mmCIF file with all atom_site columns, C-alpha atoms in Angstrom:
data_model
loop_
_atom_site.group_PDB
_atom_site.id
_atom_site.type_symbol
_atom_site.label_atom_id
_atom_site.label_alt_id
_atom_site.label_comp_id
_atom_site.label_asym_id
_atom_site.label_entity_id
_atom_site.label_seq_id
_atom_site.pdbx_PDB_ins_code
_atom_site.Cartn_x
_atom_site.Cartn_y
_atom_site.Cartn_z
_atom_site.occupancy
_atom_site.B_iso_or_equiv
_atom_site.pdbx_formal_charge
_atom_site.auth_seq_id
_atom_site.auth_comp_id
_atom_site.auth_asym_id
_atom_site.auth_atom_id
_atom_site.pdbx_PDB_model_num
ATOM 1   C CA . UNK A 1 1   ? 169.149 -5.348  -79.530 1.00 0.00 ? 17  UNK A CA 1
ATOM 2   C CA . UNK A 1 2   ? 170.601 -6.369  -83.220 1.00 0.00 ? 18  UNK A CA 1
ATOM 3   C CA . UNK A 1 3   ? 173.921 -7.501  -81.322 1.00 0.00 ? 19  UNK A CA 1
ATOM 4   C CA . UNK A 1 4   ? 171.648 -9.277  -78.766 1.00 0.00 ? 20  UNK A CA 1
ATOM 5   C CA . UNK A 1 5   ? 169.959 -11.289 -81.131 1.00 0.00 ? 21  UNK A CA 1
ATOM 6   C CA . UNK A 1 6   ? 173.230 -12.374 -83.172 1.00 0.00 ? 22  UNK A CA 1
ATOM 7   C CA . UNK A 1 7   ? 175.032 -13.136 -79.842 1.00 0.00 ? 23  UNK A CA 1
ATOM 8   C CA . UNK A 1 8   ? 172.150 -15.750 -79.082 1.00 0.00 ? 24  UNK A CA 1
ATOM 9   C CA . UNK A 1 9   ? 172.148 -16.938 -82.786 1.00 0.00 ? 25  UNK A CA 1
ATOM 10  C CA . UNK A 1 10  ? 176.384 -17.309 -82.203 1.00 0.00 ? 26  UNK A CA 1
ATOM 11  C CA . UNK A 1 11  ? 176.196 -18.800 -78.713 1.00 0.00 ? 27  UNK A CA 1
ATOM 12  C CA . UNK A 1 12  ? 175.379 -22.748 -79.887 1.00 0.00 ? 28  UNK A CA 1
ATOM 13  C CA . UNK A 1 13  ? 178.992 -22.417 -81.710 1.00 0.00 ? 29  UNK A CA 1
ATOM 14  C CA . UNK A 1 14  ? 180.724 -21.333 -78.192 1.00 0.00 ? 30  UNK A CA 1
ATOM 15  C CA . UNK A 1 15  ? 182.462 -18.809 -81.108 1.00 0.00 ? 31  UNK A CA 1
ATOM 16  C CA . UNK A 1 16  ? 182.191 -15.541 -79.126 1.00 0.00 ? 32  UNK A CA 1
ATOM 17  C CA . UNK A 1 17  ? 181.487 -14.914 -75.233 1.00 0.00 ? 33  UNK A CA 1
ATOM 18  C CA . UNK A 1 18  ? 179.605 -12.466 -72.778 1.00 0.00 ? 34  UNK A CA 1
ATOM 19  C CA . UNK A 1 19  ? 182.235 -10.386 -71.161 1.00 0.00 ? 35  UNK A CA 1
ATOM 20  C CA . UNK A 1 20  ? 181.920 -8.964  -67.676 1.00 0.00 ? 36  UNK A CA 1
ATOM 21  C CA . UNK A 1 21  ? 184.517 -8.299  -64.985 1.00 0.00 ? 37  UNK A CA 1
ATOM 22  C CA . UNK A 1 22  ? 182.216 -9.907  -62.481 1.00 0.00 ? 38  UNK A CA 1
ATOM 23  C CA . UNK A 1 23  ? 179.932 -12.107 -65.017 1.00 0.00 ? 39  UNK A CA 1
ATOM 24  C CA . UNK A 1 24  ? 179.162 -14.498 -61.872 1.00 0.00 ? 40  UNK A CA 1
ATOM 25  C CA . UNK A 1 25  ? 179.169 -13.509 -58.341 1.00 0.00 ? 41  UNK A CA 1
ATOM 26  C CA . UNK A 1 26  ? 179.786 -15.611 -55.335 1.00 0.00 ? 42  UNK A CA 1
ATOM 27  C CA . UNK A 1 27  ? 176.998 -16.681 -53.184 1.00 0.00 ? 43  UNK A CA 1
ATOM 28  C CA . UNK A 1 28  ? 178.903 -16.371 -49.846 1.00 0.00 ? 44  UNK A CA 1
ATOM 29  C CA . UNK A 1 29  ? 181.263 -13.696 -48.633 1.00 0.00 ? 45  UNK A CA 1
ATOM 30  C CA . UNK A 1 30  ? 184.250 -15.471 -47.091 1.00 0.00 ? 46  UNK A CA 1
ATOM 31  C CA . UNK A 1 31  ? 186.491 -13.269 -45.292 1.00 0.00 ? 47  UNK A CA 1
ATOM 32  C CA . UNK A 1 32  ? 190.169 -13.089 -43.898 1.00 0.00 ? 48  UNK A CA 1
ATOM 33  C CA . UNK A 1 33  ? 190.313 -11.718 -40.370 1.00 0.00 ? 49  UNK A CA 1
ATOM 34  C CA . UNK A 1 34  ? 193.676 -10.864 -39.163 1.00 0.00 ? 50  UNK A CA 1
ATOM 35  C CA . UNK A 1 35  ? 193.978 -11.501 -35.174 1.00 0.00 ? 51  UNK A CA 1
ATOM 36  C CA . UNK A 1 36  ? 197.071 -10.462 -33.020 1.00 0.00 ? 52  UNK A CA 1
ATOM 37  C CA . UNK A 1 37  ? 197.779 -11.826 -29.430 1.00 0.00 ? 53  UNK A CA 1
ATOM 38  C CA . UNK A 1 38  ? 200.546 -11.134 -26.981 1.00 0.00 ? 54  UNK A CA 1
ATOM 39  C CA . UNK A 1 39  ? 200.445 -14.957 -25.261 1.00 0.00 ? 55  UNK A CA 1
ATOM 40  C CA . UNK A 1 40  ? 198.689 -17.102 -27.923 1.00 0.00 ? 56  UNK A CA 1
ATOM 41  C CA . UNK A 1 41  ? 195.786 -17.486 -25.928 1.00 0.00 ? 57  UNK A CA 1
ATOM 42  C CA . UNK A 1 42  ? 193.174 -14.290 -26.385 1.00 0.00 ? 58  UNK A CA 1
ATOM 43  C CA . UNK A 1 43  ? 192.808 -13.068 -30.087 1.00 0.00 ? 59  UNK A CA 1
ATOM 44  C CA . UNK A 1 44  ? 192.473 -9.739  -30.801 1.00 0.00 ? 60  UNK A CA 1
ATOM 45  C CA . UNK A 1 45  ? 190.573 -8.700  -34.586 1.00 0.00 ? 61  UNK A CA 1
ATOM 46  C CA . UNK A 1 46  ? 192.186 -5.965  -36.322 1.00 0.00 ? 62  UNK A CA 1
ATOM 47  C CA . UNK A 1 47  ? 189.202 -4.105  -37.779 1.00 0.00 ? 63  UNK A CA 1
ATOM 48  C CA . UNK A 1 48  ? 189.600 -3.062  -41.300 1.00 0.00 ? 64  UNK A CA 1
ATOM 49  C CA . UNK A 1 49  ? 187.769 0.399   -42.285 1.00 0.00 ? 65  UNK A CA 1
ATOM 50  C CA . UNK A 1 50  ? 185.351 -0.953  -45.373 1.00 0.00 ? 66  UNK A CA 1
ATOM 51  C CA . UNK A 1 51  ? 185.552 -5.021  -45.183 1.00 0.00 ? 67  UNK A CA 1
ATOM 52  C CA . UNK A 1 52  ? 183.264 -6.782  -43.007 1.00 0.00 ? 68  UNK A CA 1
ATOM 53  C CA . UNK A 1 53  ? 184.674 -7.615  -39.290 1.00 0.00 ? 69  UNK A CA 1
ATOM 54  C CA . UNK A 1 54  ? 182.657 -7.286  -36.215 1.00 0.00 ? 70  UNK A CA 1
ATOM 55  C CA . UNK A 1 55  ? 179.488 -8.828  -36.862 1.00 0.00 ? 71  UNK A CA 1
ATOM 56  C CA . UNK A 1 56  ? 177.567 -5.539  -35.147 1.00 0.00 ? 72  UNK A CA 1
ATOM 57  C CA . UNK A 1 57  ? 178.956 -2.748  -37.572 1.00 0.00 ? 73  UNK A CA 1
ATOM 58  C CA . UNK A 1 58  ? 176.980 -2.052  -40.107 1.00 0.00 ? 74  UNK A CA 1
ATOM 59  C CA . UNK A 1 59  ? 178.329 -2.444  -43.954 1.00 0.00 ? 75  UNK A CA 1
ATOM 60  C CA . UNK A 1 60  ? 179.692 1.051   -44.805 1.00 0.00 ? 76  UNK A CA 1
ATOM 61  C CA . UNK A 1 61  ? 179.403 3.016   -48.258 1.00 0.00 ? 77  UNK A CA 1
ATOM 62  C CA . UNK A 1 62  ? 182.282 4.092   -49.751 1.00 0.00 ? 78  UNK A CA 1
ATOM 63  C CA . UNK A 1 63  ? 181.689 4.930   -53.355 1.00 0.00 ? 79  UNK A CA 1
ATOM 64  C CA . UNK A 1 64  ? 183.833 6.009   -55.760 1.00 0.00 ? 80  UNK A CA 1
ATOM 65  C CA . UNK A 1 65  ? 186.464 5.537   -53.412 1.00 0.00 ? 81  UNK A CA 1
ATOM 66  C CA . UNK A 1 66  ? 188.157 2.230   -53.769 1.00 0.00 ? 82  UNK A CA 1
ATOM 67  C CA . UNK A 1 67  ? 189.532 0.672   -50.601 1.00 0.00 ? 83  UNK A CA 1
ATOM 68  C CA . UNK A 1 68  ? 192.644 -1.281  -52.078 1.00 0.00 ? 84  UNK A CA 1
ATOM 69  C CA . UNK A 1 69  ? 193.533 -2.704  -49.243 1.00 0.00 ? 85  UNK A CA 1
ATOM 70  C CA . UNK A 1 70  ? 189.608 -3.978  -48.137 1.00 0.00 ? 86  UNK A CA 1
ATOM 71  C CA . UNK A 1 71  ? 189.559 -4.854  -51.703 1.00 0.00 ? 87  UNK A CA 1
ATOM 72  C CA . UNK A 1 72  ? 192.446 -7.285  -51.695 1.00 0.00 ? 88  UNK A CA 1
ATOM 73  C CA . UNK A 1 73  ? 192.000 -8.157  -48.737 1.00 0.00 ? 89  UNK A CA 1
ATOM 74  C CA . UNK A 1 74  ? 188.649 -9.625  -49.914 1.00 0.00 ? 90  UNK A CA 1
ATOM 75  C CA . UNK A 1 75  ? 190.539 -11.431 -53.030 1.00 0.00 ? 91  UNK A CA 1
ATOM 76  C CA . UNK A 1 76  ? 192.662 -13.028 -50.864 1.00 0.00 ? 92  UNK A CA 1
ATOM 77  C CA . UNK A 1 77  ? 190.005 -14.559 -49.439 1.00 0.00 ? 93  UNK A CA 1
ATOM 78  C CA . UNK A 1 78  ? 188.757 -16.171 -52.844 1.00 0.00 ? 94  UNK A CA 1
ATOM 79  C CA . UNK A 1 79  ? 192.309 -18.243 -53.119 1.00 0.00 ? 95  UNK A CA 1
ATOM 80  C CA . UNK A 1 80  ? 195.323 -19.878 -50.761 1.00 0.00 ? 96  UNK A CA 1
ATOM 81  C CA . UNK A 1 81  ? 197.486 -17.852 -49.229 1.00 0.00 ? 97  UNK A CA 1
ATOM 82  C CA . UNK A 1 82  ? 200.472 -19.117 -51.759 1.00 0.00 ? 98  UNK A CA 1
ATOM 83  C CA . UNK A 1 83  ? 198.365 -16.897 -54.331 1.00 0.00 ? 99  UNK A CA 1
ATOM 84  C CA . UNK A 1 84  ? 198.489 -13.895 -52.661 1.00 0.00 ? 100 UNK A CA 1
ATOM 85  C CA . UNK A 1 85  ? 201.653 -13.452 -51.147 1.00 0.00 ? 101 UNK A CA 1
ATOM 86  C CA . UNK A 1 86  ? 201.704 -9.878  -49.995 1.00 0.00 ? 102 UNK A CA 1
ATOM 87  C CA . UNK A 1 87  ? 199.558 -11.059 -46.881 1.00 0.00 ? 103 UNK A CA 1
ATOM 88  C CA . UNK A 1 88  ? 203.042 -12.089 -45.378 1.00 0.00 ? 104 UNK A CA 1
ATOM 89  C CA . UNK A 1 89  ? 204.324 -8.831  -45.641 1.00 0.00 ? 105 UNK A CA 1
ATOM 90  C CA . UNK A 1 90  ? 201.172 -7.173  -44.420 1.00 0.00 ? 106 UNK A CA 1
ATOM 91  C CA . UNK A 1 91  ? 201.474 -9.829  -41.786 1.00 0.00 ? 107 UNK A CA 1
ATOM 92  C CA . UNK A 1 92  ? 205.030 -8.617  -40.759 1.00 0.00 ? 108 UNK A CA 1
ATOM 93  C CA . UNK A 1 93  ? 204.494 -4.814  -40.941 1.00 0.00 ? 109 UNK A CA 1
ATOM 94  C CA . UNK A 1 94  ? 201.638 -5.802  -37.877 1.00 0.00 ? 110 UNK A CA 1
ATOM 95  C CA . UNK A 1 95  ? 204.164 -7.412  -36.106 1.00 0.00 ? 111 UNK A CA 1
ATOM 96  C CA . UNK A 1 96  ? 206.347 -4.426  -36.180 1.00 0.00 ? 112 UNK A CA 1
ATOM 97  C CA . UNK A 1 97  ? 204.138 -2.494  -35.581 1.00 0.00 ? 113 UNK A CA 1
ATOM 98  C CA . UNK A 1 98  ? 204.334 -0.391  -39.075 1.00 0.00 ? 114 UNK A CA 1
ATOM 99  C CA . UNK A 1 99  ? 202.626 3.517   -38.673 1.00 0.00 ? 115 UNK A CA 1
ATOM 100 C CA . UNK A 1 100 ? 201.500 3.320   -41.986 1.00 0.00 ? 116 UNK A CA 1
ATOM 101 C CA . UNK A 1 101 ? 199.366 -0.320  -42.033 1.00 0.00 ? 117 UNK A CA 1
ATOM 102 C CA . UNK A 1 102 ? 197.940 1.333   -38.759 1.00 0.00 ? 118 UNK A CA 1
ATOM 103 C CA . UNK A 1 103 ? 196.365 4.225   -41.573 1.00 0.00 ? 119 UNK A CA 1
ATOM 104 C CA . UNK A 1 104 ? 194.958 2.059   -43.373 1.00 0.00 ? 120 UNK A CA 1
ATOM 105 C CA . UNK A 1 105 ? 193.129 0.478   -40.545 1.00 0.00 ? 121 UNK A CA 1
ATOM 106 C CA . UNK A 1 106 ? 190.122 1.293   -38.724 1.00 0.00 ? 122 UNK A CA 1
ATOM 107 C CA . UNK A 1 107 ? 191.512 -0.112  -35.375 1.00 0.00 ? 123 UNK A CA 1
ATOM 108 C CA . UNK A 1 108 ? 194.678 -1.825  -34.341 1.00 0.00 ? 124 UNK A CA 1
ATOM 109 C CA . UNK A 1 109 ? 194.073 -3.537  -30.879 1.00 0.00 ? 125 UNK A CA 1
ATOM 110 C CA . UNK A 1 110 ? 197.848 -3.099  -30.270 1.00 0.00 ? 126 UNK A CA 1
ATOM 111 C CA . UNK A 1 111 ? 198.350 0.985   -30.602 1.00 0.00 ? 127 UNK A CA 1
ATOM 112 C CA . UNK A 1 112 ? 201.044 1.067   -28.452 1.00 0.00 ? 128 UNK A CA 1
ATOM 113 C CA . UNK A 1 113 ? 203.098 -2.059  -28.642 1.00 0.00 ? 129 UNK A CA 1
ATOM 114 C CA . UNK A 1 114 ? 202.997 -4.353  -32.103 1.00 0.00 ? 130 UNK A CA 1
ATOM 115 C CA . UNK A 1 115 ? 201.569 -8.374  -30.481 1.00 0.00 ? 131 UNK A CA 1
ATOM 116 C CA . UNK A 1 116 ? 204.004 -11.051 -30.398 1.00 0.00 ? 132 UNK A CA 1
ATOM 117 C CA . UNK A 1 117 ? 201.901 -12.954 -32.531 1.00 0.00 ? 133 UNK A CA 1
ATOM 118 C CA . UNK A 1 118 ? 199.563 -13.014 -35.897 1.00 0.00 ? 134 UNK A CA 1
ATOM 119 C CA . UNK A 1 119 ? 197.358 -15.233 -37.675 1.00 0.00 ? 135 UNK A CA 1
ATOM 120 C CA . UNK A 1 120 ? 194.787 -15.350 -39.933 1.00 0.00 ? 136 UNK A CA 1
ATOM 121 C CA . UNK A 1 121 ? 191.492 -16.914 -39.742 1.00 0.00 ? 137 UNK A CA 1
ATOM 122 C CA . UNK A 1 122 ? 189.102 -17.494 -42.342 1.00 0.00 ? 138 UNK A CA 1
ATOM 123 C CA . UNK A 1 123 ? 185.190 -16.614 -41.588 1.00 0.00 ? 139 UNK A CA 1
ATOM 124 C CA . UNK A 1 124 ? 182.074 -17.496 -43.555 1.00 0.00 ? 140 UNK A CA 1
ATOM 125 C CA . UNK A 1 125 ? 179.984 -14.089 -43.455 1.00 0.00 ? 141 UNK A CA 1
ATOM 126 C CA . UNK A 1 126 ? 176.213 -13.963 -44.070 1.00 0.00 ? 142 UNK A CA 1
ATOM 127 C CA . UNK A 1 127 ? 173.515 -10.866 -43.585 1.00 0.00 ? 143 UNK A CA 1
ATOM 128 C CA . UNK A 1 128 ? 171.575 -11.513 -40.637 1.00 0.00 ? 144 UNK A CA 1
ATOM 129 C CA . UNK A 1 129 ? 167.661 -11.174 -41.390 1.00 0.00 ? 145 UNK A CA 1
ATOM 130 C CA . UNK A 1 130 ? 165.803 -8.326  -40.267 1.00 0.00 ? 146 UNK A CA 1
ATOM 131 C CA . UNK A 1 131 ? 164.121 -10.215 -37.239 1.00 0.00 ? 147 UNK A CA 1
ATOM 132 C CA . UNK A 1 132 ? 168.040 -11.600 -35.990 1.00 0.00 ? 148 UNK A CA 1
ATOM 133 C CA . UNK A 1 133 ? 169.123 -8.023  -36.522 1.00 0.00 ? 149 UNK A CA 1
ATOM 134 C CA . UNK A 1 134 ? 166.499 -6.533  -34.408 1.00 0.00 ? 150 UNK A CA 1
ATOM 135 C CA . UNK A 1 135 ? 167.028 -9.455  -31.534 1.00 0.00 ? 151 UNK A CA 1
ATOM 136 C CA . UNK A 1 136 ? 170.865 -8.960  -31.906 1.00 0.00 ? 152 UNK A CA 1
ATOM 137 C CA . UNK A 1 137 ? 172.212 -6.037  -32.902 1.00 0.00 ? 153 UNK A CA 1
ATOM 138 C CA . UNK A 1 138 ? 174.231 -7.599  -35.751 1.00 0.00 ? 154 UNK A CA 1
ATOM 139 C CA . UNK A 1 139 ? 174.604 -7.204  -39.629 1.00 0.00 ? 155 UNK A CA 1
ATOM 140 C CA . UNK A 1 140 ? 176.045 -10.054 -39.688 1.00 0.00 ? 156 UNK A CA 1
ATOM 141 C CA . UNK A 1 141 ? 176.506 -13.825 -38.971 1.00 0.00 ? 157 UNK A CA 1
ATOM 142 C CA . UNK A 1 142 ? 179.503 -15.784 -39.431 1.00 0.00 ? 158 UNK A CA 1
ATOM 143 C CA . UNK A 1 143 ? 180.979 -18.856 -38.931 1.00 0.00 ? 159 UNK A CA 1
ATOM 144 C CA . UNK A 1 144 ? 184.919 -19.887 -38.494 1.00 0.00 ? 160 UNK A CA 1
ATOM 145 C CA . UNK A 1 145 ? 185.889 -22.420 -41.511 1.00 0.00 ? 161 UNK A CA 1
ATOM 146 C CA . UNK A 1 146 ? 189.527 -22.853 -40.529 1.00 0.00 ? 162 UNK A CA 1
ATOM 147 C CA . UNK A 1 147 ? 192.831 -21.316 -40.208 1.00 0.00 ? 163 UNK A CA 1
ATOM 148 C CA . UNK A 1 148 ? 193.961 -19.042 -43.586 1.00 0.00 ? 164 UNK A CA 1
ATOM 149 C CA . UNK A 1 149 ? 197.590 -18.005 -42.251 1.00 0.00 ? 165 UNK A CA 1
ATOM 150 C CA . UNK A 1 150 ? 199.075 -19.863 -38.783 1.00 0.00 ? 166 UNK A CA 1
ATOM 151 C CA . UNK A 1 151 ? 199.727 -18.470 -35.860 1.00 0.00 ? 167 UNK A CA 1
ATOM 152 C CA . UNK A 1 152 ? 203.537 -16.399 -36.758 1.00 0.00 ? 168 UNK A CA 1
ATOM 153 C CA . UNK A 1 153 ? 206.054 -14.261 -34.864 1.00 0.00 ? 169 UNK A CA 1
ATOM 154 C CA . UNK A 1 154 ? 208.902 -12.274 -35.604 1.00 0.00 ? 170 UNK A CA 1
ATOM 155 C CA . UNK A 1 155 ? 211.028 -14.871 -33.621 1.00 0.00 ? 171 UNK A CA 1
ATOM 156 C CA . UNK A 1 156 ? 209.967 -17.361 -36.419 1.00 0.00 ? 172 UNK A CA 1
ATOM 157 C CA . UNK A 1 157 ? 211.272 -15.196 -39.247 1.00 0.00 ? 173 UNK A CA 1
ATOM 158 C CA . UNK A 1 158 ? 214.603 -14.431 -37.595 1.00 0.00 ? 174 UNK A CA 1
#
């Protein structure tokens, strides 16, 4: 309480600041959804175990484990892909198909053959309210902004 009341008496001079590793939240949840296809045409989500996806699955619990991947994942979707460029290399591993991505997933559309292509798209996700989720089934609405990542193959990067 005694540091409280200094802090206020402090604050006019903009000498000292609050600290908290998430002092302001965002208001929306923007996500990166990863989508394979074999002919460009029908996109296929890859479903990631803890991050919101498909609208109908309910948000999981997962504490204290931390989901790195989820958890970057949802970073990424705070900046430009030029700021977080380990999504290429995630991007890649789907194209070839890489076991150990496929772990850290909670479904690959493409278990037996990698798709020819990859992009990612960049959603706008909001909780449904009770009354849509009863009508619906879903958790969740969203709404496509635009394109995070374009479409890529490993042709490209040959």
């Amino acid at each position: 309480r005694m540091l409280a009341d200094i802090y206020r008496k402090l604050e006019a001079f903009r000498l000292v600041n609050g600290y908290g590793l998430f002092r302001v939240m965002t208001k929306d949840r923007c996500e990166i959804i990863l989508e394979g296809s074999d002919d460009g045409m029908e996109w296929l989500p890859y479903e990631f175990k803890w991050k919101p996806g498909d609208v109908k699955r309910a948000p999981g619990w997962c504490a204290p484990h931390q989901p790195r991947l989820d958890w970057q994942m949802w970073f990424a979707a705070l900046g430009t892909p030029q700021e977080n460029p380990w999504i290429g290399g995630l991007v890649v591993r789907l194209l070839q198909g890489s076991h150990d991505v496929d772990r850290l997933l909670a479904h690959n559309p493409f278990p037996d053959k990698p798709p020819r292509y990859v992009r990612a798209m960049y959603y706008r996700y909001r909780f449904t309210t009770p009354s849509e989720r009863r009508r619906t089934g879903a958790w969740w609405k969203r709404q496509e902004l635009r394109e995070y990542l374009p479409t890529i193959s490993l042709d490209q990067l040959r």
